[in-house]
PDB file of C-alpha atoms in Angstrom:
ATOM      1  CA  MET A 837      56.158 150.920 -20.924  1.00 56.00           C
ATOM      2  CA  SER A 838      59.915 150.145 -20.747  1.00 59.00           C
ATOM      3  CA  TRP A 839      61.172 149.183 -23.905  1.00 57.00           C
ATOM      4  CA  ILE A 840      63.113 146.238 -22.088  1.00 64.00           C
ATOM      5  CA  LEU A 841      60.117 144.896 -20.804  1.00 64.00           C
ATOM      6  CA  PHE A 842      58.402 145.157 -24.405  1.00 65.00           C
ATOM      7  CA  TYR A 843      60.905 143.092 -26.026  1.00 70.00           C
ATOM      8  CA  VAL A 844      60.669 140.549 -22.961  1.00 70.00           C
ATOM      9  CA  LEU A 845      57.112 139.724 -23.807  1.00 70.00           C
ATOM     10  CA  ALA A 846      57.452 139.817 -27.975  1.00 73.00           C
ATOM     11  CA  ALA A 847      60.209 137.282 -27.209  1.00 76.00           C
ATOM     12  CA  LEU A 848      58.326 135.300 -25.354  1.00 74.00           C
ATOM     13  CA  HIS A 849      55.281 135.287 -27.837  1.00 75.00           C
ATOM     14  CA  PRO A 850      56.846 132.245 -29.631  1.00 82.00           C
ATOM     15  CA  VAL A 851      57.046 130.195 -26.481  1.00 79.00           C
ATOM     16  CA  ALA A 852      53.451 130.624 -25.910  1.00 77.00           C
ATOM     17  CA  PHE A 853      52.489 129.647 -29.945  1.00 79.00           C
ATOM     18  CA  MET A 854      54.470 126.184 -29.050  1.00 83.00           C
ATOM     19  CA  ALA A 855      53.316 126.088 -26.011  1.00 82.00           C
ATOM     20  CA  ILE A 856      49.726 126.341 -26.825  1.00 76.00           C
ATOM     21  CA  GLY A 857      50.540 124.059 -29.369  1.00 78.00           C
ATOM     22  CA  TRP A 858      51.684 121.474 -27.243  1.00 81.00           C
ATOM     23  CA  TYR A 859      49.271 121.558 -24.688  1.00 79.00           C
ATOM     24  CA  SER A 860      45.887 122.077 -26.471  1.00 81.00           C
ATOM     25  CA  LYS A 861      44.052 119.154 -27.145  1.00 80.00           C
ATOM     26  CA  THR A 862      41.946 119.878 -30.274  1.00 85.00           C
ATOM     27  CA  TRP A 863      42.822 122.231 -33.313  1.00 86.00           C
ATOM     28  CA  GLY A 864      40.159 123.770 -33.048  1.00 82.00           C
ATOM     29  CA  MET A 865      41.176 125.336 -29.484  1.00 81.00           C
ATOM     30  CA  ARG A 866      45.195 125.666 -30.963  1.00 81.00           C
ATOM     31  CA  LEU A 867      43.624 127.991 -33.937  1.00 83.00           C
ATOM     32  CA  LEU A 868      41.758 130.024 -31.720  1.00 82.00           C
ATOM     33  CA  LEU A 869      43.875 130.973 -29.098  1.00 79.00           C
ATOM     34  CA  TRP A 870      46.869 131.928 -32.045  1.00 78.00           C
ATOM     35  CA  ALA A 871      44.593 133.382 -33.269  1.00 81.00           C
ATOM     36  CA  MET A 872      44.038 135.574 -30.623  1.00 80.00           C
ATOM     37  CA  LEU A 873      47.550 135.789 -29.612  1.00 79.00           C
ATOM     38  CA  PRO A 874      48.735 138.969 -30.940  1.00 75.00           C
ATOM     39  CA  MET A 875      45.544 140.874 -29.745  1.00 78.00           C
ATOM     40  CA  PRO A 876      46.851 142.165 -26.576  1.00 75.00           C
ATOM     41  CA  ALA A 877      50.004 143.389 -28.797  1.00 74.00           C
ATOM     42  CA  VAL A 878      47.860 144.941 -31.291  1.00 72.00           C
ATOM     43  CA  LEU A 879      45.536 147.041 -28.638  1.00 74.00           C
ATOM     44  CA  TYR A 880      48.083 148.363 -26.759  1.00 75.00           C
ATOM     45  CA  CYS A 881      49.911 149.468 -29.912  1.00 77.00           C
ATOM     46  CA  TRP A 882      47.101 150.443 -31.741  1.00 78.00           C
ATOM     47  CA  ASP A 883      47.417 154.353 -31.090  1.00 83.00           C
ATOM     48  CA  TYR A 884      50.509 153.976 -32.537  1.00 85.00           C
ATOM     49  CA  PHE A 885      49.650 153.803 -35.933  1.00 87.00           C
ATOM     50  CA  GLU A 886      46.818 155.917 -35.122  1.00 89.00           C
ATOM     51  CA  ILE A 887      49.349 158.899 -33.940  1.00 91.00           C
ATOM     52  CA  LYS A 888      51.379 157.913 -37.124  1.00 91.00           C
ATOM     53  CA  LYS A 889      48.572 158.341 -39.602  1.00 92.00           C
ATOM     54  CA  ASP A 890      47.385 161.817 -37.689  1.00 92.00           C
ATOM     55  CA  HIS A 891      50.835 163.136 -38.053  1.00 93.00           C
ATOM     56  CA  GLU A 892      50.910 162.033 -42.016  1.00 93.00           C
ATOM     57  CA  ARG A 893      47.341 163.573 -42.254  1.00 94.00           C
ATOM     58  CA  MET A 894      48.916 166.995 -40.833  1.00 93.00           C
ATOM     59  CA  CYS A 895      51.662 167.209 -42.414  1.00 93.00           C
ATOM     60  CA  SER A 896      50.684 166.648 -45.889  1.00 94.00           C
ATOM     61  CA  SER A 897      48.151 169.807 -45.019  1.00 93.00           C
ATOM     62  CA  VAL A 898      49.651 172.218 -43.160  1.00 93.00           C
ATOM     63  CA  GLY A 899      53.857 171.088 -42.284  1.00 93.00           C
ATOM     64  CA  GLY A 900      56.301 173.494 -43.581  1.00 92.00           C
ATOM     65  CA  LEU A 901      56.215 176.615 -45.234  1.00 94.00           C
ATOM     66  CA  ARG A 902      53.121 177.648 -46.999  1.00 95.00           C
ATOM     67  CA  VAL A 903      52.569 180.509 -48.730  1.00 96.00           C
ATOM     68  CA  LEU A 904      48.730 182.170 -49.038  1.00 96.00           C
ATOM     69  CA  VAL A 905      49.326 185.260 -50.773  1.00 96.00           C
ATOM     70  CA  GLN A 906      52.734 186.512 -52.281  1.00 96.00           C
ATOM     71  CA  PRO A 907      53.808 189.530 -49.989  1.00 96.00           C
ATOM     72  CA  GLU A 908      55.436 192.804 -51.227  1.00 96.00           C
ATOM     73  CA  LYS A 909      59.273 193.450 -51.480  1.00 96.00           C
ATOM     74  CA  VAL A 910      60.044 195.294 -48.635  1.00 96.00           C
ATOM     75  CA  ASP A 911      63.447 196.381 -46.618  1.00 96.00           C
ATOM     76  CA  ARG A 912      61.542 196.339 -43.133  1.00 97.00           C
ATOM     77  CA  VAL A 913      60.153 193.738 -40.932  1.00 97.00           C
ATOM     78  CA  ARG A 914      59.256 193.253 -37.409  1.00 96.00           C
ATOM     79  CA  LEU A 915      59.395 190.578 -35.102  1.00 95.00           C
ATOM     80  CA  LEU A 916      56.534 190.923 -33.120  1.00 93.00           C
ATOM     81  CA  GLY A 917      55.968 189.194 -29.513  1.00 88.00           C
ATOM     82  CA  VAL A 918      58.073 188.326 -26.078  1.00 84.00           C
ATOM     83  CA  GLU A 919      59.602 185.183 -28.362  1.00 85.00           C
ATOM     84  CA  PHE A 920      62.220 187.513 -30.625  1.00 87.00           C
ATOM     85  CA  ARG A 921      62.758 189.725 -27.451  1.00 81.00           C
ATOM     86  CA  ASN A 922      66.370 189.380 -27.815  1.00 73.00           C
ATOM     87  CA  LEU A 923      69.020 191.343 -30.115  1.00 75.00           C
ATOM     88  CA  GLY A 924      69.979 188.008 -31.121  1.00 83.00           C
ATOM     89  CA  ALA A 925      67.088 187.464 -33.569  1.00 89.00           C
ATOM     90  CA  ALA A 926      67.137 190.858 -35.313  1.00 91.00           C
ATOM     91  CA  GLN A 927      71.462 190.945 -35.328  1.00 91.00           C
ATOM     92  CA  GLY A 928      70.581 187.506 -36.999  1.00 91.00           C
ATOM     93  CA  VAL A 929      67.949 188.991 -39.859  1.00 94.00           C
ATOM     94  CA  LEU A 930      70.585 191.933 -40.321  1.00 94.00           C
ATOM     95  CA  ASN A 931      73.845 190.199 -40.531  1.00 92.00           C
ATOM     96  CA  ARG A 932      72.233 187.885 -43.071  1.00 93.00           C
ATOM     97  CA  HIS A 933      70.061 189.606 -45.664  1.00 94.00           C
ATOM     98  CA  TYR A 934      71.348 193.611 -44.900  1.00 93.00           C
ATOM     99  CA  PRO A 935      71.392 195.832 -46.880  1.00 92.00           C
ATOM    100  CA  THR A 936      68.307 193.737 -48.663  1.00 95.00           C
ATOM    101  CA  ILE A 937      66.671 194.178 -45.445  1.00 96.00           C
ATOM    102  CA  ARG A 938      67.396 197.670 -43.598  1.00 96.00           C
ATOM    103  CA  VAL A 939      65.795 198.038 -40.246  1.00 96.00           C
ATOM    104  CA  VAL A 940      64.139 195.036 -37.867  1.00 96.00           C
ATOM    105  CA  GLU A 941      61.786 196.221 -35.754  1.00 95.00           C
ATOM    106  CA  SER A 942      61.605 193.992 -31.809  1.00 93.00           C
ATOM    107  CA  MET A 943      61.068 194.209 -28.187  1.00 89.00           C
ATOM    108  CA  ARG A 944      63.873 195.405 -26.707  1.00 81.00           C
ATOM    109  CA  GLY A 945      65.051 194.259 -23.293  1.00 63.00           C
ATOM    110  CA  VAL A 946      65.560 190.322 -21.778  1.00 54.00           C
ATOM    111  CA  TYR A 947      61.977 188.623 -20.648  1.00 51.00           C
ATOM    112  CA  ASP A 948      62.595 187.966 -17.012  1.00 54.00           C
ATOM    113  CA  GLY A 949      58.992 186.653 -16.249  1.00 55.00           C
ATOM    114  CA  THR A 950      57.783 189.618 -14.096  1.00 52.00           C
ATOM    115  CA  ALA A 951      55.157 192.296 -14.804  1.00 46.00           C
ATOM    116  CA  GLY A 952      57.163 195.366 -15.235  1.00 46.00           C
ATOM    117  CA  ASN A 953      59.516 194.031 -18.335  1.00 52.00           C
ATOM    118  CA  GLU A 954      60.299 196.748 -21.177  1.00 59.00           C
ATOM    119  CA  ASN A 955      58.229 196.194 -23.953  1.00 70.00           C
ATOM    120  CA  GLN A 956      59.053 199.285 -26.423  1.00 83.00           C
ATOM    121  CA  TYR A 957      59.910 198.279 -29.754  1.00 90.00           C
ATOM    122  CA  VAL A 958      62.983 199.375 -31.372  1.00 92.00           C
ATOM    123  CA  ALA A 959      64.625 199.872 -34.824  1.00 94.00           C
ATOM    124  CA  TYR A 960      67.556 198.067 -35.736  1.00 94.00           C
ATOM    125  CA  THR A 961      69.681 198.493 -38.001  1.00 94.00           C
ATOM    126  CA  LEU A 962      73.555 198.119 -39.553  1.00 93.00           C
ATOM    127  CA  VAL A 963      75.862 201.062 -39.554  1.00 92.00           C
ATOM    128  CA  PRO A 964      79.659 201.106 -40.751  1.00 89.00           C
ATOM    129  CA  ASN A 965      82.191 200.570 -37.697  1.00 86.00           C
ATOM    130  CA  PRO A 966      84.539 203.439 -37.872  1.00 84.00           C
ATOM    131  CA  ALA A 967      87.227 200.629 -36.195  1.00 79.00           C
ATOM    132  CA  ALA A 968      86.335 197.901 -39.051  1.00 77.00           C
ATOM    133  CA  GLY A 969      89.230 195.501 -39.731  1.00 78.00           C
ATOM    134  CA  LEU A 970      91.432 196.731 -36.250  1.00 82.00           C
ATOM    135  CA  PRO A 971      92.271 193.894 -33.927  1.00 82.00           C
ATOM    136  CA  MET A 972      90.203 193.379 -30.823  1.00 76.00           C
ATOM    137  CA  PRO A 973      91.646 194.391 -27.653  1.00 77.00           C
ATOM    138  CA  LYS A 974      89.891 190.836 -25.538  1.00 75.00           C
ATOM    139  CA  ASP A 975      89.523 188.810 -28.653  1.00 75.00           C
ATOM    140  CA  PRO A 976      91.450 187.745 -31.355  1.00 74.00           C
ATOM    141  CA  TRP A 977      89.167 188.361 -33.867  1.00 79.00           C
ATOM    142  CA  LYS A 978      88.582 192.112 -36.153  1.00 82.00           C
ATOM    143  CA  GLU A 979      86.272 194.305 -35.747  1.00 80.00           C
ATOM    144  CA  PRO A 980      83.259 193.610 -38.037  1.00 81.00           C
ATOM    145  CA  ARG A 981      82.223 196.104 -41.395  1.00 83.00           C
ATOM    146  CA  PHE A 982      79.289 196.731 -39.576  1.00 88.00           C
ATOM    147  CA  ILE A 983      77.766 197.712 -36.188  1.00 88.00           C
ATOM    148  CA  VAL A 984      74.353 197.545 -34.537  1.00 89.00           C
ATOM    149  CA  GLU A 985      72.424 200.753 -34.127  1.00 92.00           C
ATOM    150  CA  GLN A 986      68.646 200.931 -32.137  1.00 90.00           C
ATOM    151  CA  SER A 987      66.252 203.741 -32.003  1.00 92.00           C
ATOM    152  CA  PRO A 988      62.951 203.437 -29.987  1.00 91.00           C
ATOM    153  CA  ILE A 989      59.441 203.421 -32.012  1.00 91.00           C
ATOM    154  CA  ALA A 990      56.803 205.304 -30.575  1.00 88.00           C
ATOM    155  CA  THR A 991      54.037 204.180 -32.876  1.00 91.00           C
ATOM    156  CA  LEU A 992      54.156 200.920 -34.445  1.00 93.00           C
ATOM    157  CA  ASP A 993      53.375 201.761 -37.826  1.00 95.00           C
ATOM    158  CA  PRO A 994      50.502 198.786 -39.476  1.00 94.00           C
ATOM    159  CA  ASN A 995      51.675 198.957 -42.639  1.00 96.00           C
ATOM    160  CA  VAL A 996      55.128 197.165 -41.757  1.00 97.00           C
ATOM    161  CA  TYR A 997      55.349 193.012 -42.338  1.00 98.00           C
ATOM    162  CA  GLU A 998      55.098 191.461 -38.507  1.00 97.00           C
ATOM    163  CA  ILE A 999      56.689 187.751 -38.109  1.00 97.00           C
ATOM    164  CA  SER A1000      55.176 186.215 -35.295  1.00 96.00           C
ATOM    165  CA  HIS A1001      55.393 182.951 -33.336  1.00 94.00           C
ATOM    166  CA  LYS A1002      53.093 180.179 -31.188  1.00 93.00           C
ATOM    167  CA  GLU A1003      52.861 177.150 -29.610  1.00 93.00           C
ATOM    168  CA  LEU A1004      50.048 174.119 -29.203  1.00 93.00           C
ATOM    169  CA  SER A1005      51.204 171.030 -27.613  1.00 91.00           C
ATOM    170  CA  THR A1006      49.145 168.590 -26.476  1.00 89.00           C
ATOM    171  CA  HIS A1007      49.604 164.786 -24.456  1.00 86.00           C
ATOM    172  CA  ARG A1008      51.032 163.258 -27.637  1.00 87.00           C
ATOM    173  CA  SER A1009      51.977 166.021 -30.179  1.00 91.00           C
ATOM    174  CA  ALA A1010      53.614 169.595 -30.266  1.00 93.00           C
ATOM    175  CA  THR A1011      53.190 172.657 -33.026  1.00 95.00           C
ATOM    176  CA  LYS A1012      55.227 175.391 -33.680  1.00 94.00           C
ATOM    177  CA  GLU A1013      53.600 177.881 -35.956  1.00 96.00           C
ATOM    178  CA  THR A1014      55.224 181.184 -37.486  1.00 96.00           C
ATOM    179  CA  VAL A1015      53.423 183.926 -39.453  1.00 97.00           C
ATOM    180  CA  LEU A1016      54.412 186.300 -41.427  1.00 98.00           C
ATOM    181  CA  SER A1017      51.408 188.661 -41.665  1.00 97.00           C
ATOM    182  CA  ARG A1018      49.940 192.344 -41.905  1.00 97.00           C
ATOM    183  CA  GLN A1019      47.462 194.588 -40.661  1.00 95.00           C
ATOM    184  CA  GLY A1020      46.019 190.724 -39.491  1.00 93.00           C
ATOM    185  CA  LYS A1021      46.472 189.592 -43.120  1.00 96.00           C
ATOM    186  CA  THR A1022      48.265 186.035 -42.981  1.00 97.00           C
ATOM    187  CA  TYR A1023      50.468 185.952 -46.195  1.00 98.00           C
ATOM    188  CA  ALA A1024      52.582 182.905 -45.094  1.00 97.00           C
ATOM    189  CA  ARG A1025      53.454 180.203 -42.393  1.00 96.00           C
ATOM    190  CA  TYR A1026      56.198 177.729 -41.212  1.00 96.00           C
ATOM    191  CA  THR A1027      54.724 174.742 -39.804  1.00 95.00           C
ATOM    192  CA  GLU A1028      56.619 172.361 -37.865  1.00 94.00           C
ATOM    193  CA  ILE A1029      54.589 169.677 -36.080  1.00 95.00           C
ATOM    194  CA  VAL A1030      55.890 166.705 -33.793  1.00 93.00           C
ATOM    195  CA  HIS A1031      53.803 163.839 -32.565  1.00 93.00           C
ATOM    196  CA  TRP A1032      55.254 160.759 -30.486  1.00 90.00           C
ATOM    197  CA  TRP A1033      54.266 157.402 -28.594  1.00 85.00           C
ATOM    198  CA  THR A1034      54.850 156.549 -25.149  1.00 80.00           C
ATOM    199  CA  GLY A1035      53.929 152.953 -25.383  1.00 77.00           C
ATOM    200  CA  ILE A1036      57.535 152.310 -25.138  1.00 74.00           C
ATOM    201  CA  ARG A1037      60.276 154.545 -23.279  1.00 66.00           C
ATOM    202  CA  TYR A1038      63.757 153.972 -24.561  1.00 64.00           C
ATOM    203  CA  PRO A1039      66.175 155.868 -21.842  1.00 56.00           C
ATOM    204  CA  ASP A1040      66.753 159.365 -23.362  1.00 55.00           C
ATOM    205  CA  ALA A1041      63.270 159.244 -26.316  1.00 58.00           C
ATOM    206  CA  VAL A1042      60.151 157.621 -27.291  1.00 69.00           C
ATOM    207  CA  PRO A1043      59.186 156.885 -30.791  1.00 78.00           C
ATOM    208  CA  THR A1044      58.790 160.436 -32.829  1.00 87.00           C
ATOM    209  CA  TRP A1045      58.199 161.893 -36.223  1.00 91.00           C
ATOM    210  CA  ARG A1046      59.146 165.352 -37.362  1.00 91.00           C
ATOM    211  CA  CYS A1047      57.179 167.059 -40.037  1.00 91.00           C
ATOM    212  CA  PRO A1048      59.010 168.932 -41.892  1.00 88.00           C
ATOM    213  CA  ASP A1049      62.311 166.616 -40.112  1.00 76.00           C
ATOM    214  CA  GLN A1050      65.532 169.195 -41.417  1.00 64.00           C
ATOM    215  CA  ARG A1051      68.203 166.364 -39.142  1.00 58.00           C
ATOM    216  CA  GLN A1052      69.115 164.791 -42.166  1.00 51.00           C
ATOM    217  CA  ALA A1053      69.896 168.494 -43.820  1.00 52.00           C
ATOM    218  CA  ALA A1054      73.367 170.065 -43.496  1.00 47.00           C
ATOM    219  CA  THR A1055      72.131 172.861 -42.069  1.00 53.00           C
ATOM    220  CA  ALA A1056      68.924 174.505 -40.215  1.00 64.00           C
ATOM    221  CA  THR A1057      67.020 177.178 -41.659  1.00 78.00           C
ATOM    222  CA  LEU A1058      65.506 179.200 -38.774  1.00 88.00           C
ATOM    223  CA  PRO A1059      61.433 179.644 -39.341  1.00 92.00           C
ATOM    224  CA  TYR A1060      61.628 183.328 -39.382  1.00 94.00           C
ATOM    225  CA  ASP A1061      64.480 183.267 -41.906  1.00 94.00           C
ATOM    226  CA  LEU A1062      62.254 181.504 -44.085  1.00 94.00           C
ATOM    227  CA  LEU A1063      59.488 184.139 -44.306  1.00 96.00           C
ATOM    228  CA  VAL A1064      62.357 186.953 -44.232  1.00 95.00           C
ATOM    229  CA  LYS A1065      63.061 185.699 -47.414  1.00 95.00           C
ATOM    230  CA  LEU A1066      59.884 186.145 -48.766  1.00 96.00           C
ATOM    231  CA  ILE A1067      60.091 189.876 -48.805  1.00 96.00           C
ATOM    232  CA  LEU A1068      63.174 190.282 -49.780  1.00 94.00           C
ATOM    233  CA  LYS A1069      63.844 192.752 -53.284  1.00 84.00           C
TER     234      LYS A1069
END
């Protein structure tokens, strides 16, 4: 329902209340109709409270960062799957945590929707930049201290911690789960939950609940980066 129509109908309730009082001939009829007056709105909005309650329950039980088993401190991690198939995620981890994290493994290439994608894993690390501090030829910045170096991985080591990501959507919710695991054992997970109610449709949004809500934070933290911090030495 459009938000304009919703509020127009809500504004008509006082009019209906007075009309019932004016035209009803007995107090019994007035009281009965007054009691029934809010019922359509209550029935229409009932799932609003149901969805809100489901969101609060899920948020308290699985929302946010949950450490199931404290992981070991290591200097290597694998970003598993096509969700991390780009240099940006791996380089971001290295830029934030090198040299505590020395190697980040992830798929090479850019996903293009075909069956012939490059699925090989590569190991990314940082090495000293021989041109560090010199002006860049086409940019107003200087060369960084480190540059990214990559090498192909022939066989994945099962002892490396893996970070994976999956999403699940329904008609009224979306769940994003980022998991830290090794050899099939889950050590920690970060779960983002969003619920929405479509009973009122604003021009650009619907009533929405988020968990955890990072909109109030000065800077949002990437879920996989929170899991990486658990294994920092």
